[in-house]
């Protein structure tokens, strides 16, 4: 069984501030972990993924995430928020056949 | 850049009617998926499909749902007799054999009245 918990359904940050979105996973096998972003009225776009190897992974738009097995976490960060980062972000864990998503975190960026 | 496409973008139907949602996966992908997202809720897995058969399905995917790959390009989701609670955004996704990430289409918003 696999599942994801995203802490915080809403995050509000000032433009230029750090963005930190928390994700904890549960998986009976070594996980594949993903972050997706969903802009209003659009589909899901892959931000980054962790499969094996380096635990700090870099994605698009300046985002990165660190896989910490000891903490079963895969938190997403961006050093400096931009107005265009306003969206909903989903953490997901995968086996070969399906993705299990967290509930999502909505990010708003204040000017 | 190749992408997953879905049609229609929005479908309105009456309760009890059949609907077919269509998807064109990325051309060299062999794993196909349907997910749904009820308004305000998280994205939920419905079904995965590989080698012309269902690999896994969720408890949501009951006898009212079916999937088909009628030709070499399309992947469809059929709901035989729609219910009000089927109103949601339905996403198709596809994955290559040697990759881990699934690529999502833009979704079909299904409204059942």
mmCIF file of C-alpha atoms in Angstrom:
data_model
loop_
_atom_site.group_PDB
_atom_site.id
_atom_site.type_symbol
_atom_site.label_atom_id
_atom_site.label_comp_id
_atom_site.label_asym_id
_atom_site.label_seq_id
_atom_site.Cartn_x
_atom_site.Cartn_y
_atom_site.Cartn_z
ATOM 1 C CA UNK A 1 0.000 0.000 0.000
ATOM 2 C CA UNK A 2 1.153 3.506 -0.666
ATOM 3 C CA UNK A 3 -0.093 6.924 0.344
ATOM 4 C CA UNK A 4 0.941 10.534 0.573
ATOM 5 C CA UNK A 5 0.188 13.201 3.142
ATOM 6 C CA UNK A 6 0.613 16.847 2.301
ATOM 7 C CA UNK A 7 0.779 19.090 5.342
ATOM 8 C CA UNK A 8 -1.058 22.333 4.794
ATOM 9 C CA UNK A 9 -3.815 22.737 2.245
ATOM 10 C CA UNK A 10 -2.968 26.407 1.700
ATOM 11 C CA UNK A 11 0.329 28.248 1.756
ATOM 12 C CA UNK A 12 0.676 31.989 1.291
ATOM 13 C CA UNK A 13 4.083 33.499 0.617
ATOM 14 C CA UNK A 14 5.403 36.892 -0.330
ATOM 15 C CA UNK A 15 7.026 37.357 -3.704
ATOM 16 C CA UNK A 16 10.725 36.619 -3.288
ATOM 17 C CA UNK A 17 10.249 34.511 -0.158
ATOM 18 C CA UNK A 18 11.023 30.835 0.289
ATOM 19 C CA UNK A 19 8.380 28.359 -0.792
ATOM 20 C CA UNK A 20 8.249 25.148 1.283
ATOM 21 C CA UNK A 21 5.616 22.503 0.625
ATOM 22 C CA UNK A 22 5.641 19.427 2.831
ATOM 23 C CA UNK A 23 5.032 15.872 1.724
ATOM 24 C CA UNK A 24 5.331 12.641 3.664
ATOM 25 C CA UNK A 25 4.834 9.257 2.080
ATOM 26 C CA UNK A 26 4.077 5.726 3.068
ATOM 27 C CA UNK A 27 5.212 2.899 0.851
ATOM 28 C CA UNK A 28 5.913 -0.773 1.373
ATOM 29 C CA UNK A 29 8.584 -0.751 -1.327
ATOM 30 C CA UNK A 30 11.219 1.824 -2.297
ATOM 31 C CA UNK A 31 9.121 4.673 -3.617
ATOM 32 C CA UNK A 32 9.101 6.652 -6.767
ATOM 33 C CA UNK A 33 8.089 10.186 -5.779
ATOM 34 C CA UNK A 34 6.787 13.061 -7.840
ATOM 35 C CA UNK A 35 5.629 16.619 -7.568
ATOM 36 C CA UNK A 36 3.058 17.891 -10.044
ATOM 37 C CA UNK A 37 1.716 21.408 -10.479
ATOM 38 C CA UNK A 38 -1.762 22.330 -11.650
ATOM 39 C CA UNK A 39 -2.444 25.844 -12.837
ATOM 40 C CA UNK A 40 -6.061 27.036 -12.867
ATOM 41 C CA UNK A 41 -8.168 25.182 -15.426
ATOM 42 C CA UNK A 42 -5.219 23.185 -16.680
ATOM 43 C CA UNK A 43 -3.913 19.643 -16.387
ATOM 44 C CA UNK A 44 -1.110 18.272 -14.258
ATOM 45 C CA UNK A 45 2.456 19.174 -15.169
ATOM 46 C CA UNK A 46 5.410 17.255 -13.790
ATOM 47 C CA UNK A 47 7.736 19.453 -11.725
ATOM 48 C CA UNK A 48 10.280 16.847 -10.686
ATOM 49 C CA UNK A 49 10.730 13.225 -9.734
ATOM 50 C CA UNK A 50 12.812 10.988 -7.502
ATOM 51 C CA UNK A 51 13.454 7.407 -8.545
ATOM 52 C CA UNK A 52 16.920 6.359 -7.399
ATOM 53 C CA UNK A 53 20.314 7.950 -6.915
ATOM 54 C CA UNK A 54 20.822 11.540 -5.824
ATOM 55 C CA UNK A 55 18.382 12.454 -3.081
ATOM 56 C CA UNK A 56 18.264 16.139 -3.987
ATOM 57 C CA UNK A 57 16.432 16.505 -7.265
ATOM 58 C CA UNK A 58 16.004 19.639 -9.301
ATOM 59 C CA UNK A 59 12.988 20.346 -11.416
ATOM 60 C CA UNK A 60 11.540 22.992 -13.634
ATOM 61 C CA UNK A 61 10.888 26.608 -12.685
ATOM 62 C CA UNK A 62 13.572 26.626 -9.977
ATOM 63 C CA UNK A 63 11.938 24.007 -7.749
ATOM 64 C CA UNK A 64 13.800 21.246 -5.996
ATOM 65 C CA UNK A 65 12.957 18.480 -3.563
ATOM 66 C CA UNK A 66 14.926 16.273 -1.212
ATOM 67 C CA UNK A 67 14.161 12.626 -0.568
ATOM 68 C CA UNK A 68 14.756 11.751 3.080
ATOM 69 C CA UNK A 69 14.185 8.088 3.702
ATOM 70 C CA UNK A 70 14.647 8.357 7.456
ATOM 71 C CA UNK A 71 11.880 10.938 7.629
ATOM 72 C CA UNK A 72 9.774 9.421 4.804
ATOM 73 C CA UNK A 73 9.603 12.911 3.360
ATOM 74 C CA UNK A 74 9.888 14.574 -0.026
ATOM 75 C CA UNK A 75 9.442 18.288 0.639
ATOM 76 C CA UNK A 76 9.377 20.749 -2.250
ATOM 77 C CA UNK A 77 11.201 24.068 -2.062
ATOM 78 C CA UNK A 78 11.900 27.126 -4.136
ATOM 79 C CA UNK A 79 14.241 29.797 -2.771
ATOM 80 C CA UNK A 80 12.381 32.783 -4.189
ATOM 81 C CA UNK A 81 8.691 32.767 -5.036
ATOM 82 C CA UNK A 82 7.401 34.382 -8.194
ATOM 83 C CA UNK A 83 3.852 35.468 -8.903
ATOM 84 C CA UNK A 84 3.661 32.803 -11.597
ATOM 85 C CA UNK A 85 4.131 30.091 -8.926
ATOM 86 C CA UNK A 86 0.555 30.563 -7.765
ATOM 87 C CA UNK A 87 -1.013 27.163 -8.405
ATOM 88 C CA UNK A 88 -1.944 23.901 -6.747
ATOM 89 C CA UNK A 89 0.849 21.443 -6.046
ATOM 90 C CA UNK A 90 0.431 17.706 -5.673
ATOM 91 C CA UNK A 91 2.870 15.214 -4.243
ATOM 92 C CA UNK A 92 2.481 11.666 -5.528
ATOM 93 C CA UNK A 93 3.960 8.227 -4.898
ATOM 94 C CA UNK A 94 4.021 5.479 -7.475
ATOM 95 C CA UNK A 95 4.308 1.819 -8.044
ATOM 96 C CA UNK A 96 4.362 0.713 -11.653
ATOM 97 C CA UNK A 97 0.647 0.817 -12.140
ATOM 98 C CA UNK A 98 -0.664 3.962 -10.537
ATOM 99 C CA UNK A 99 0.038 7.265 -8.866
ATOM 100 C CA UNK A 100 -1.369 7.964 -5.428
ATOM 101 C CA UNK A 101 -1.763 11.679 -4.891
ATOM 102 C CA UNK A 102 -1.828 13.826 -1.828
ATOM 103 C CA UNK A 103 -4.691 16.218 -1.232
ATOM 104 C CA UNK A 104 -2.758 19.104 -2.734
ATOM 105 C CA UNK A 105 -1.438 22.425 -1.475
ATOM 106 C CA UNK A 106 -2.650 25.682 -2.952
ATOM 107 C CA UNK A 107 0.038 28.332 -3.131
ATOM 108 C CA UNK A 108 -0.806 32.006 -3.262
ATOM 109 C CA UNK A 109 1.897 34.605 -3.804
ATOM 110 C CA UNK A 110 1.513 38.080 -2.335
ATOM 111 C CA UNK A 111 3.042 41.024 -4.135
ATOM 112 C CA UNK B 1 7.131 18.197 -27.800
ATOM 113 C CA UNK B 2 4.703 15.269 -27.775
ATOM 114 C CA UNK B 3 1.723 15.596 -25.479
ATOM 115 C CA UNK B 4 -1.367 13.762 -24.353
ATOM 116 C CA UNK B 5 -4.574 15.166 -25.807
ATOM 117 C CA UNK B 6 -8.149 14.707 -24.620
ATOM 118 C CA UNK B 7 -11.537 15.379 -26.171
ATOM 119 C CA UNK B 8 -13.921 16.905 -25.478
ATOM 120 C CA UNK B 9 -12.653 19.529 -23.069
ATOM 121 C CA UNK B 10 -16.090 19.800 -21.498
ATOM 122 C CA UNK B 11 -19.027 17.382 -21.681
ATOM 123 C CA UNK B 12 -22.469 17.955 -20.232
ATOM 124 C CA UNK B 13 -24.784 14.978 -20.025
ATOM 125 C CA UNK B 14 -27.990 13.963 -18.330
ATOM 126 C CA UNK B 15 -28.063 11.398 -15.552
ATOM 127 C CA UNK B 16 -28.388 7.899 -16.940
ATOM 128 C CA UNK B 17 -26.773 8.684 -20.265
ATOM 129 C CA UNK B 18 -23.653 7.017 -21.594
ATOM 130 C CA UNK B 19 -20.529 9.081 -22.172
ATOM 131 C CA UNK B 20 -17.248 8.293 -23.860
ATOM 132 C CA UNK B 21 -14.182 10.311 -23.023
ATOM 133 C CA UNK B 22 -11.360 10.165 -25.520
ATOM 134 C CA UNK B 23 -7.624 10.387 -25.126
ATOM 135 C CA UNK B 24 -4.697 10.231 -27.512
ATOM 136 C CA UNK B 25 -1.621 9.182 -25.515
ATOM 137 C CA UNK B 26 1.941 10.000 -26.513
ATOM 138 C CA UNK B 27 2.660 7.820 -29.503
ATOM 139 C CA UNK B 28 5.424 5.527 -28.205
ATOM 140 C CA UNK B 29 3.925 5.081 -24.741
ATOM 141 C CA UNK B 30 2.509 1.714 -23.743
ATOM 142 C CA UNK B 31 1.025 2.346 -20.286
ATOM 143 C CA UNK B 32 -2.239 4.263 -20.088
ATOM 144 C CA UNK B 33 -4.209 5.590 -17.158
ATOM 145 C CA UNK B 34 -7.408 7.369 -16.196
ATOM 146 C CA UNK B 35 -7.711 9.530 -13.115
ATOM 147 C CA UNK B 36 -10.484 11.778 -11.896
ATOM 148 C CA UNK B 37 -10.634 14.865 -9.737
ATOM 149 C CA UNK B 38 -13.910 15.837 -8.158
ATOM 150 C CA UNK B 39 -14.073 19.593 -7.626
ATOM 151 C CA UNK B 40 -12.081 20.556 -4.564
ATOM 152 C CA UNK B 41 -10.775 17.043 -3.959
ATOM 153 C CA UNK B 42 -7.596 15.210 -4.736
ATOM 154 C CA UNK B 43 -6.768 13.384 -7.922
ATOM 155 C CA UNK B 44 -7.887 9.748 -7.710
ATOM 156 C CA UNK B 45 -6.663 6.772 -9.695
ATOM 157 C CA UNK B 46 -9.304 4.947 -11.703
ATOM 158 C CA UNK B 47 -7.584 2.405 -13.929
ATOM 159 C CA UNK B 48 -4.345 1.453 -15.618
ATOM 160 C CA UNK B 49 -4.069 -0.344 -18.953
ATOM 161 C CA UNK B 50 -1.182 -2.183 -20.560
ATOM 162 C CA UNK B 51 -0.894 -4.712 -23.362
ATOM 163 C CA UNK B 52 -4.604 -4.415 -24.144
ATOM 164 C CA UNK B 53 -5.785 -5.263 -20.690
ATOM 165 C CA UNK B 54 -6.480 -3.638 -17.359
ATOM 166 C CA UNK B 55 -3.465 -3.807 -15.047
ATOM 167 C CA UNK B 56 -5.121 -2.399 -11.959
ATOM 168 C CA UNK B 57 -8.353 -0.649 -11.087
ATOM 169 C CA UNK B 58 -9.640 1.177 -8.071
ATOM 170 C CA UNK B 59 -12.858 0.563 -6.177
ATOM 171 C CA UNK B 60 -14.316 3.556 -8.007
ATOM 172 C CA UNK B 61 -13.968 1.713 -11.315
ATOM 173 C CA UNK B 62 -17.084 -0.433 -11.052
ATOM 174 C CA UNK B 63 -19.151 -2.153 -13.734
ATOM 175 C CA UNK B 64 -20.382 1.193 -15.024
ATOM 176 C CA UNK B 65 -16.891 2.018 -16.258
ATOM 177 C CA UNK B 66 -14.928 0.475 -19.093
ATOM 178 C CA UNK B 67 -11.798 1.313 -21.046
ATOM 179 C CA UNK B 68 -10.776 0.465 -24.541
ATOM 180 C CA UNK B 69 -7.988 1.031 -26.979
ATOM 181 C CA UNK B 70 -10.004 0.745 -30.186
ATOM 182 C CA UNK B 71 -7.111 1.487 -32.524
ATOM 183 C CA UNK B 72 -3.416 2.270 -32.375
ATOM 184 C CA UNK B 73 -3.845 5.786 -31.089
ATOM 185 C CA UNK B 74 -6.989 6.308 -29.012
ATOM 186 C CA UNK B 75 -7.691 5.298 -25.429
ATOM 187 C CA UNK B 76 -11.256 5.723 -24.230
ATOM 188 C CA UNK B 77 -13.149 5.734 -20.957
ATOM 189 C CA UNK B 78 -16.835 4.861 -21.111
ATOM 190 C CA UNK B 79 -19.350 5.447 -18.375
ATOM 191 C CA UNK B 80 -22.473 3.451 -19.195
ATOM 192 C CA UNK B 81 -25.091 5.186 -17.064
ATOM 193 C CA UNK B 82 -23.839 8.406 -15.562
ATOM 194 C CA UNK B 83 -24.690 9.512 -12.041
ATOM 195 C CA UNK B 84 -24.565 12.977 -10.532
ATOM 196 C CA UNK B 85 -21.517 11.938 -8.527
ATOM 197 C CA UNK B 86 -19.605 11.164 -11.722
ATOM 198 C CA UNK B 87 -19.268 14.906 -12.283
ATOM 199 C CA UNK B 88 -15.531 15.538 -12.185
ATOM 200 C CA UNK B 89 -12.472 16.356 -14.225
ATOM 201 C CA UNK B 90 -11.169 13.216 -15.894
ATOM 202 C CA UNK B 91 -7.488 13.035 -16.741
ATOM 203 C CA UNK B 92 -5.821 10.627 -19.093
ATOM 204 C CA UNK B 93 -2.109 9.867 -18.651
ATOM 205 C CA UNK B 94 0.470 7.786 -20.446
ATOM 206 C CA UNK B 95 3.909 6.428 -19.625
ATOM 207 C CA UNK B 96 6.769 5.011 -21.645
ATOM 208 C CA UNK B 97 8.147 1.560 -21.007
ATOM 209 C CA UNK B 98 11.489 2.697 -19.654
ATOM 210 C CA UNK B 99 10.414 5.826 -17.804
ATOM 211 C CA UNK B 100 8.824 6.457 -14.445
ATOM 212 C CA UNK B 101 6.817 9.593 -15.042
ATOM 213 C CA UNK B 102 3.272 9.772 -16.299
ATOM 214 C CA UNK B 103 2.307 12.553 -18.679
ATOM 215 C CA UNK B 104 -1.135 13.997 -18.234
ATOM 216 C CA UNK B 105 -3.608 15.390 -20.689
ATOM 217 C CA UNK B 106 -5.475 18.646 -20.055
ATOM 218 C CA UNK B 107 -8.561 16.826 -18.824
ATOM 219 C CA UNK B 108 -12.236 16.536 -19.714
ATOM 220 C CA UNK B 109 -14.662 18.240 -17.397
ATOM 221 C CA UNK B 110 -17.752 16.034 -17.136
ATOM 222 C CA UNK B 111 -20.909 17.614 -15.786
ATOM 223 C CA UNK B 112 -23.855 15.314 -15.085
ATOM 224 C CA UNK B 113 -27.194 17.068 -14.632
#
